[in-house]
PDB file of C-alpha atoms in Angstrom:
ATOM      1  CA  ALA A 266      56.720  86.901 120.850  1.00  0.00           C
ATOM      2  CA  ASP A 267      54.314  89.658 119.839  1.00  0.00           C
ATOM      3  CA  PHE A 268      53.252  90.319 123.389  1.00  0.00           C
ATOM      4  CA  TYR A 269      56.528  91.083 125.135  1.00  0.00           C
ATOM      5  CA  SER A 270      58.358  93.381 122.704  1.00  0.00           C
ATOM      6  CA  GLN A 271      60.179  90.652 120.770  1.00  0.00           C
ATOM      7  CA  TRP A 272      58.926  91.914 117.415  1.00  0.00           C
ATOM      8  CA  ASN A 273      62.096  91.138 115.495  1.00  0.00           C
ATOM      9  CA  VAL A 274      62.175  87.540 116.707  1.00  0.00           C
ATOM     10  CA  ASN A 275      58.541  87.048 115.792  1.00  0.00           C
ATOM     11  CA  ALA A 276      59.004  88.548 112.323  1.00  0.00           C
ATOM     12  CA  ASN A 277      61.900  86.235 111.478  1.00  0.00           C
ATOM     13  CA  TYR A 278      60.478  82.997 112.877  1.00  0.00           C
ATOM     14  CA  ASN A 279      59.004  80.624 110.291  1.00  0.00           C
ATOM     15  CA  SER A 280      55.913  79.194 111.961  1.00  0.00           C
ATOM     16  CA  GLY A 281      55.336  76.883 109.007  1.00  0.00           C
ATOM     17  CA  THR A 282      58.197  74.618 110.063  1.00  0.00           C
ATOM     18  CA  PRO A 283      58.864  72.824 113.370  1.00  0.00           C
ATOM     19  CA  ALA A 284      60.719  74.515 116.209  1.00  0.00           C
ATOM     20  CA  VAL A 285      62.836  71.356 116.443  1.00  0.00           C
ATOM     21  CA  GLY A 286      64.812  70.848 113.256  1.00  0.00           C
ATOM     22  CA  GLY A 287      63.031  73.753 111.546  1.00  0.00           C
ATOM     23  CA  GLY A 288      65.956  75.129 109.562  1.00  0.00           C
ATOM     24  CA  LYS A 289      68.893  77.344 110.442  1.00  0.00           C
ATOM     25  CA  ALA A 290      66.851  80.541 110.824  1.00  0.00           C
ATOM     26  CA  ASN A 291      64.522  78.982 113.374  1.00  0.00           C
ATOM     27  CA  ARG A 292      67.386  77.262 115.177  1.00  0.00           C
ATOM     28  CA  GLU A 293      69.128  80.576 115.736  1.00  0.00           C
ATOM     29  CA  LEU A 294      65.950  82.102 117.146  1.00  0.00           C
ATOM     30  CA  THR A 295      65.137  79.199 119.451  1.00  0.00           C
ATOM     31  CA  LYS A 296      68.412  79.839 121.286  1.00  0.00           C
ATOM     32  CA  LEU A 297      67.541  83.456 122.166  1.00  0.00           C
ATOM     33  CA  PRO A 298      66.590  83.794 125.857  1.00  0.00           C
ATOM     34  CA  ALA A 299      63.771  86.096 126.975  1.00  0.00           C
ATOM     35  CA  SER A 300      64.165  87.321 130.551  1.00  0.00           C
ATOM     36  CA  LEU A 301      60.397  87.198 131.017  1.00  0.00           C
ATOM     37  CA  TYR A 302      60.529  83.401 131.197  1.00  0.00           C
ATOM     38  CA  TYR A 303      63.287  83.075 133.794  1.00  0.00           C
ATOM     39  CA  CYS A 304      62.945  83.180 137.565  1.00  0.00           C
ATOM     40  CA  PRO A 305      65.890  85.123 139.076  1.00  0.00           C
ATOM     41  CA  SER A 306      66.183  82.493 141.815  1.00  0.00           C
ATOM     42  CA  ASP A 307      67.099  79.759 139.348  1.00  0.00           C
ATOM     43  CA  LYS A 308      69.438  80.082 136.355  1.00  0.00           C
ATOM     44  CA  PRO A 309      68.477  82.964 134.023  1.00  0.00           C
ATOM     45  CA  GLY A 310      69.566  82.312 130.457  1.00  0.00           C
ATOM     46  CA  ALA A 311      69.559  78.512 130.793  1.00  0.00           C
ATOM     47  CA  GLN A 312      69.340  76.498 127.584  1.00  0.00           C
ATOM     48  CA  LEU A 313      69.125  72.903 126.531  1.00  0.00           C
ATOM     49  CA  ARG A 314      72.387  72.244 124.717  1.00  0.00           C
ATOM     50  CA  PHE A 315      72.311  68.572 123.829  1.00  0.00           C
ATOM     51  CA  SER A 316      75.221  66.509 125.068  1.00  0.00           C
ATOM     52  CA  ALA A 317      77.707  65.096 122.586  1.00  0.00           C
ATOM     53  CA  ALA A 318      75.936  61.732 122.746  1.00  0.00           C
ATOM     54  CA  GLN A 319      72.623  63.249 121.649  1.00  0.00           C
ATOM     55  CA  ARG A 320      73.769  66.044 119.367  1.00  0.00           C
ATOM     56  CA  GLY A 321      74.040  63.792 116.334  1.00  0.00           C
ATOM     57  CA  ASN A 322      70.325  63.011 116.545  1.00  0.00           C
ATOM     58  CA  TYR A 323      69.182  66.638 116.419  1.00  0.00           C
ATOM     59  CA  THR A 324      69.779  69.380 113.898  1.00  0.00           C
ATOM     60  CA  SER A 325      68.708  71.962 116.470  1.00  0.00           C
ATOM     61  CA  TRP A 326      70.959  71.467 119.479  1.00  0.00           C
ATOM     62  CA  GLY A 327      70.483  74.719 121.376  1.00  0.00           C
ATOM     63  CA  MET A 328      67.023  75.637 122.657  1.00  0.00           C
ATOM     64  CA  VAL A 329      65.878  78.074 125.287  1.00  0.00           C
ATOM     65  CA  ARG A 330      64.447  76.936 128.610  1.00  0.00           C
ATOM     66  CA  GLY A 331      61.855  78.627 130.794  1.00  0.00           C
ATOM     67  CA  ASN A 332      60.761  78.353 134.419  1.00  0.00           C
ATOM     68  CA  TYR A 333      57.054  78.744 133.757  1.00  0.00           C
ATOM     69  CA  LEU A 334      55.081  75.744 132.504  1.00  0.00           C
ATOM     70  CA  VAL A 335      51.409  75.494 131.576  1.00  0.00           C
ATOM     71  CA  ASN A 336      48.839  73.372 133.375  1.00  0.00           C
ATOM     72  CA  VAL A 337      47.676  70.191 131.626  1.00  0.00           C
ATOM     73  CA  GLY A 338      45.718  68.651 134.469  1.00  0.00           C
ATOM     74  CA  PRO A 339      45.700  66.696 137.713  1.00  0.00           C
ATOM     75  CA  THR A 340      47.591  63.502 136.879  1.00  0.00           C
ATOM     76  CA  ARG A 341      49.469  62.653 133.657  1.00  0.00           C
ATOM     77  CA  TYR A 342      49.859  64.419 130.322  1.00  0.00           C
ATOM     78  CA  TYR A 343      46.999  62.589 128.618  1.00  0.00           C
ATOM     79  CA  VAL A 344      43.707  62.190 130.452  1.00  0.00           C
ATOM     80  CA  ALA A 345      40.227  61.531 129.129  1.00  0.00           C
ATOM     81  CA  GLY A 346      38.430  64.681 128.059  1.00  0.00           C
ATOM     82  CA  ARG A 347      39.519  68.291 128.272  1.00  0.00           C
ATOM     83  CA  VAL A 348      39.955  68.904 131.963  1.00  0.00           C
ATOM     84  CA  ALA A 349      42.630  71.625 132.012  1.00  0.00           C
ATOM     85  CA  PRO A 350      43.270  74.897 130.151  1.00  0.00           C
ATOM     86  CA  PHE A 351      45.945  73.313 127.936  1.00  0.00           C
ATOM     87  CA  GLY A 352      46.459  70.064 126.072  1.00  0.00           C
ATOM     88  CA  MET A 353      49.311  68.414 124.244  1.00  0.00           C
ATOM     89  CA  ILE A 354      50.408  69.220 120.685  1.00  0.00           C
ATOM     90  CA  SER A 355      53.111  67.633 118.540  1.00  0.00           C
ATOM     91  CA  ALA A 356      56.474  69.354 118.094  1.00  0.00           C
ATOM     92  CA  SER A 357      57.280  67.119 115.129  1.00  0.00           C
ATOM     93  CA  ASN A 358      54.353  68.171 112.965  1.00  0.00           C
ATOM     94  CA  MET A 359      53.831  71.865 113.598  1.00  0.00           C
ATOM     95  CA  THR A 360      52.573  72.439 110.044  1.00  0.00           C
ATOM     96  CA  ASN A 361      49.302  70.587 110.670  1.00  0.00           C
ATOM     97  CA  PHE A 362      48.599  70.692 114.383  1.00  0.00           C
ATOM     98  CA  ILE A 363      45.300  71.879 115.865  1.00  0.00           C
ATOM     99  CA  PRO A 364      45.942  73.601 119.202  1.00  0.00           C
ATOM    100  CA  PHE A 365      44.018  72.648 122.292  1.00  0.00           C
ATOM    101  CA  ARG A 366      42.080  75.847 122.909  1.00  0.00           C
ATOM    102  CA  THR A 367      40.168  76.894 125.992  1.00  0.00           C
ATOM    103  CA  ASN A 368      38.255  80.111 126.519  1.00  0.00           C
ATOM    104  CA  LEU A 369      36.975  81.594 129.755  1.00  0.00           C
ATOM    105  CA  LYS A 370      33.532  80.145 129.106  1.00  0.00           C
ATOM    106  CA  GLY A 371      35.034  76.668 129.308  1.00  0.00           C
ATOM    107  CA  ILE A 372      36.571  77.310 132.739  1.00  0.00           C
ATOM    108  CA  THR A 373      33.383  76.540 134.628  1.00  0.00           C
ATOM    109  CA  ASP A 374      35.141  76.002 137.965  1.00  0.00           C
ATOM    110  CA  GLY A 375      36.042  79.700 137.910  1.00  0.00           C
ATOM    111  CA  SER A 376      39.102  81.457 136.540  1.00  0.00           C
ATOM    112  CA  SER A 377      40.299  82.416 140.029  1.00  0.00           C
ATOM    113  CA  LYS A 378      40.244  78.747 141.049  1.00  0.00           C
ATOM    114  CA  THR A 379      41.973  77.265 138.011  1.00  0.00           C
ATOM    115  CA  LEU A 380      45.733  77.084 137.511  1.00  0.00           C
ATOM    116  CA  LEU A 381      47.168  78.517 134.316  1.00  0.00           C
ATOM    117  CA  MET A 382      50.926  78.168 134.911  1.00  0.00           C
ATOM    118  CA  ALA A 383      53.365  77.227 137.643  1.00  0.00           C
ATOM    119  CA  GLU A 384      57.108  77.232 138.194  1.00  0.00           C
ATOM    120  CA  ALA A 385      59.511  74.421 137.426  1.00  0.00           C
ATOM    121  CA  ARG A 386      63.261  74.083 137.896  1.00  0.00           C
ATOM    122  CA  PHE A 387      66.115  73.782 135.446  1.00  0.00           C
ATOM    123  CA  ALA A 388      68.640  70.994 135.245  1.00  0.00           C
ATOM    124  CA  PRO A 389      71.898  72.056 136.957  1.00  0.00           C
ATOM    125  CA  ALA A 390      73.810  72.277 133.647  1.00  0.00           C
ATOM    126  CA  ASP A 391      72.900  73.205 130.078  1.00  0.00           C
ATOM    127  CA  GLU A 392      74.648  70.326 128.323  1.00  0.00           C
ATOM    128  CA  VAL A 393      72.659  67.462 129.776  1.00  0.00           C
ATOM    129  CA  ASP A 394      69.928  65.412 128.150  1.00  0.00           C
ATOM    130  CA  ASP A 395      67.158  66.668 130.418  1.00  0.00           C
ATOM    131  CA  HIS A 396      64.202  68.128 128.543  1.00  0.00           C
ATOM    132  CA  ARG A 397      62.213  69.295 131.543  1.00  0.00           C
ATOM    133  CA  THR A 398      61.470  73.049 131.169  1.00  0.00           C
ATOM    134  CA  LEU A 399      62.145  72.941 127.424  1.00  0.00           C
ATOM    135  CA  MET A 400      59.538  75.544 126.532  1.00  0.00           C
ATOM    136  CA  LEU A 401      59.731  75.189 122.751  1.00  0.00           C
ATOM    137  CA  SER A 402      58.602  71.588 122.787  1.00  0.00           C
ATOM    138  CA  ASP A 403      55.312  70.045 123.727  1.00  0.00           C
ATOM    139  CA  TYR A 404      56.546  67.613 126.377  1.00  0.00           C
ATOM    140  CA  GLY A 405      58.881  69.946 128.309  1.00  0.00           C
ATOM    141  CA  SER A 406      56.517  72.892 128.574  1.00  0.00           C
ATOM    142  CA  PHE A 407      53.775  71.293 130.699  1.00  0.00           C
ATOM    143  CA  PHE A 408      53.285  70.504 134.363  1.00  0.00           C
ATOM    144  CA  THR A 409      50.712  68.341 136.110  1.00  0.00           C
ATOM    145  CA  ALA A 410      49.350  68.370 139.634  1.00  0.00           C
ATOM    146  CA  ALA A 411      50.111  64.688 140.222  1.00  0.00           C
ATOM    147  CA  ALA A 412      51.919  65.695 143.435  1.00  0.00           C
ATOM    148  CA  PRO A 413      52.081  68.932 145.446  1.00  0.00           C
ATOM    149  CA  PRO A 414      54.837  71.431 144.643  1.00  0.00           C
ATOM    150  CA  ASN A 415      58.420  70.327 145.275  1.00  0.00           C
ATOM    151  CA  SER A 416      57.424  66.732 145.986  1.00  0.00           C
ATOM    152  CA  GLY A 417      56.952  63.480 144.151  1.00  0.00           C
ATOM    153  CA  THR A 418      58.838  62.123 141.170  1.00  0.00           C
ATOM    154  CA  ASP A 419      58.694  63.340 137.597  1.00  0.00           C
ATOM    155  CA  ARG A 420      58.004  60.702 134.934  1.00  0.00           C
ATOM    156  CA  PHE A 421      59.373  61.358 131.483  1.00  0.00           C
ATOM    157  CA  ALA A 422      60.423  59.523 128.345  1.00  0.00           C
ATOM    158  CA  ASN A 423      63.837  57.911 128.288  1.00  0.00           C
ATOM    159  CA  PRO A 424      66.380  59.539 127.832  1.00  0.00           C
ATOM    160  CA  TRP A 425      64.817  62.977 128.320  1.00  0.00           C
ATOM    161  CA  CYS A 426      65.282  63.321 132.054  1.00  0.00           C
ATOM    162  CA  ASP A 427      68.041  62.427 134.466  1.00  0.00           C
ATOM    163  CA  GLY A 428      67.078  62.121 138.112  1.00  0.00           C
ATOM    164  CA  SER A 429      70.696  61.629 139.155  1.00  0.00           C
ATOM    165  CA  LEU A 430      71.601  65.247 138.381  1.00  0.00           C
ATOM    166  CA  ASP A 431      69.842  66.725 141.400  1.00  0.00           C
ATOM    167  CA  ASN A 432      68.250  64.727 144.225  1.00  0.00           C
ATOM    168  CA  SER A 433      65.628  67.433 144.736  1.00  0.00           C
ATOM    169  CA  MET A 434      64.403  66.918 141.148  1.00  0.00           C
ATOM    170  CA  PRO A 435      63.853  63.144 140.958  1.00  0.00           C
ATOM    171  CA  CYS A 436      62.760  61.672 137.651  1.00  0.00           C
ATOM    172  CA  GLN A 437      61.793  58.184 136.553  1.00  0.00           C
ATOM    173  CA  THR A 438      62.291  57.442 132.861  1.00  0.00           C
ATOM    174  CA  THR A 439      59.381  55.771 131.071  1.00  0.00           C
ATOM    175  CA  GLY A 440      58.353  54.816 127.581  1.00  0.00           C
ATOM    176  CA  THR A 441      57.214  57.210 124.868  1.00  0.00           C
ATOM    177  CA  ASN A 442      53.510  57.173 125.783  1.00  0.00           C
ATOM    178  CA  PRO A 443      52.586  60.603 127.227  1.00  0.00           C
ATOM    179  CA  ALA A 444      49.858  58.932 129.260  1.00  0.00           C
ATOM    180  CA  ASP A 445      52.729  57.867 131.560  1.00  0.00           C
ATOM    181  CA  TRP A 446      54.364  61.300 131.856  1.00  0.00           C
ATOM    182  CA  GLN A 447      54.148  63.865 134.633  1.00  0.00           C
ATOM    183  CA  LEU A 448      56.218  66.908 135.591  1.00  0.00           C
ATOM    184  CA  ILE A 449      55.798  68.404 139.051  1.00  0.00           C
ATOM    185  CA  ALA A 450      55.849  72.130 139.840  1.00  0.00           C
ATOM    186  CA  ARG A 451      59.141  73.005 141.554  1.00  0.00           C
ATOM    187  CA  SER A 452      61.090  76.121 142.503  1.00  0.00           C
ATOM    188  CA  ARG A 453      64.109  77.347 144.429  1.00  0.00           C
ATOM    189  CA  HIS A 454      61.909  79.486 146.669  1.00  0.00           C
ATOM    190  CA  PRO A 455      61.707  78.186 150.242  1.00  0.00           C
ATOM    191  CA  GLY A 456      58.360  76.574 150.963  1.00  0.00           C
ATOM    192  CA  GLY A 457      56.482  76.632 147.686  1.00  0.00           C
ATOM    193  CA  VAL A 458      56.074  77.831 144.102  1.00  0.00           C
ATOM    194  CA  ASN A 459      54.610  80.822 142.326  1.00  0.00           C
ATOM    195  CA  ALA A 460      51.570  80.001 140.211  1.00  0.00           C
ATOM    196  CA  ALA A 461      49.444  82.044 137.820  1.00  0.00           C
ATOM    197  CA  PHE A 462      45.693  81.545 137.747  1.00  0.00           C
ATOM    198  CA  CYS A 463      43.336  81.979 134.821  1.00  0.00           C
ATOM    199  CA  ASP A 464      42.094  85.323 136.149  1.00  0.00           C
ATOM    200  CA  GLY A 465      45.632  86.716 135.855  1.00  0.00           C
ATOM    201  CA  ALA A 466      46.453  86.560 139.572  1.00  0.00           C
ATOM    202  CA  VAL A 467      49.839  85.234 140.677  1.00  0.00           C
ATOM    203  CA  LYS A 468      49.943  83.531 144.072  1.00  0.00           C
ATOM    204  CA  PHE A 469      52.499  81.681 146.154  1.00  0.00           C
ATOM    205  CA  VAL A 470      51.317  78.108 146.682  1.00  0.00           C
ATOM    206  CA  PRO A 471      52.891  76.359 149.683  1.00  0.00           C
ATOM    207  CA  ASP A 472      54.410  72.901 149.506  1.00  0.00           C
ATOM    208  CA  THR A 473      52.024  71.933 152.303  1.00  0.00           C
ATOM    209  CA  ILE A 474      48.900  72.289 150.165  1.00  0.00           C
ATOM    210  CA  GLU A 475      46.747  69.175 150.354  1.00  0.00           C
ATOM    211  CA  PRO A 476      47.254  66.958 147.288  1.00  0.00           C
ATOM    212  CA  GLY A 477      43.534  66.858 146.558  1.00  0.00           C
ATOM    213  CA  VAL A 478      43.234  70.641 146.718  1.00  0.00           C
ATOM    214  CA  TRP A 479      46.198  71.095 144.375  1.00  0.00           C
ATOM    215  CA  GLN A 480      44.618  68.690 141.903  1.00  0.00           C
ATOM    216  CA  GLU A 481      41.269  70.485 142.058  1.00  0.00           C
ATOM    217  CA  LEU A 482      43.049  73.754 141.259  1.00  0.00           C
ATOM    218  CA  SER A 483      44.453  72.099 138.129  1.00  0.00           C
ATOM    219  CA  THR A 484      41.033  71.211 136.716  1.00  0.00           C
ATOM    220  CA  MET A 485      38.792  73.734 134.992  1.00  0.00           C
ATOM    221  CA  ASN A 486      35.446  71.937 134.874  1.00  0.00           C
ATOM    222  CA  SER A 487      35.213  69.259 137.582  1.00  0.00           C
ATOM    223  CA  GLY A 488      32.420  71.021 139.464  1.00  0.00           C
ATOM    224  CA  ASN A 489      34.014  70.098 142.793  1.00  0.00           C
ATOM    225  CA  PRO A 490      34.573  72.703 145.505  1.00  0.00           C
ATOM    226  CA  VAL A 491      38.169  73.746 146.152  1.00  0.00           C
ATOM    227  CA  GLY A 492      39.287  73.465 149.759  1.00  0.00           C
ATOM    228  CA  ALA A 493      41.179  76.134 151.652  1.00  0.00           C
ATOM    229  CA  TRP A 494      44.937  76.337 151.230  1.00  0.00           C
TER     230      TRP A 494
END
């Protein structure tokens, strides 16, 4: 929050407790939208407001969404080694986590050839149990390059996605092992998605990009050349 003029939010947030179930003060802050994280083509201001069936299981039932997810690699959430700029942390134990950290020195494939973030799409309604694009959790804030933009099927823990809500956002529910999870970059822009690279550049990546090229862009240290796209 420090970096986009949300000083008051940052000052009042208790980072010593989890974002999920972290007390009333944190719960009020996690519902505050920041326009920076919303694509105007989607649904600015979208939240996750748990459905009545799920609300009893969560003390924090309103959390902000965001269209921009960070890159965790070419296939699923957990892969061997550190191959992407970001890795998974636990939302249930924020008092003791050690972040996955990457500096520019570790991006040996080149910062201009390594994805940092890409777009994803919101569920069509706030009060559905679909955690994709839930930025204040670990699992909803990542994307993988398992399939090119706007293609393929997301894989996410049951009941945290609902592929029946929108046929253009298919999702297969899986178990709770993140090694089985993947979220695909998606947008409402015709023909592709916007993506940020580790050098700070933002580029429009077409849906027609070759799957292998898209996956190479998601790795930071493979040593393989990246084909034209």
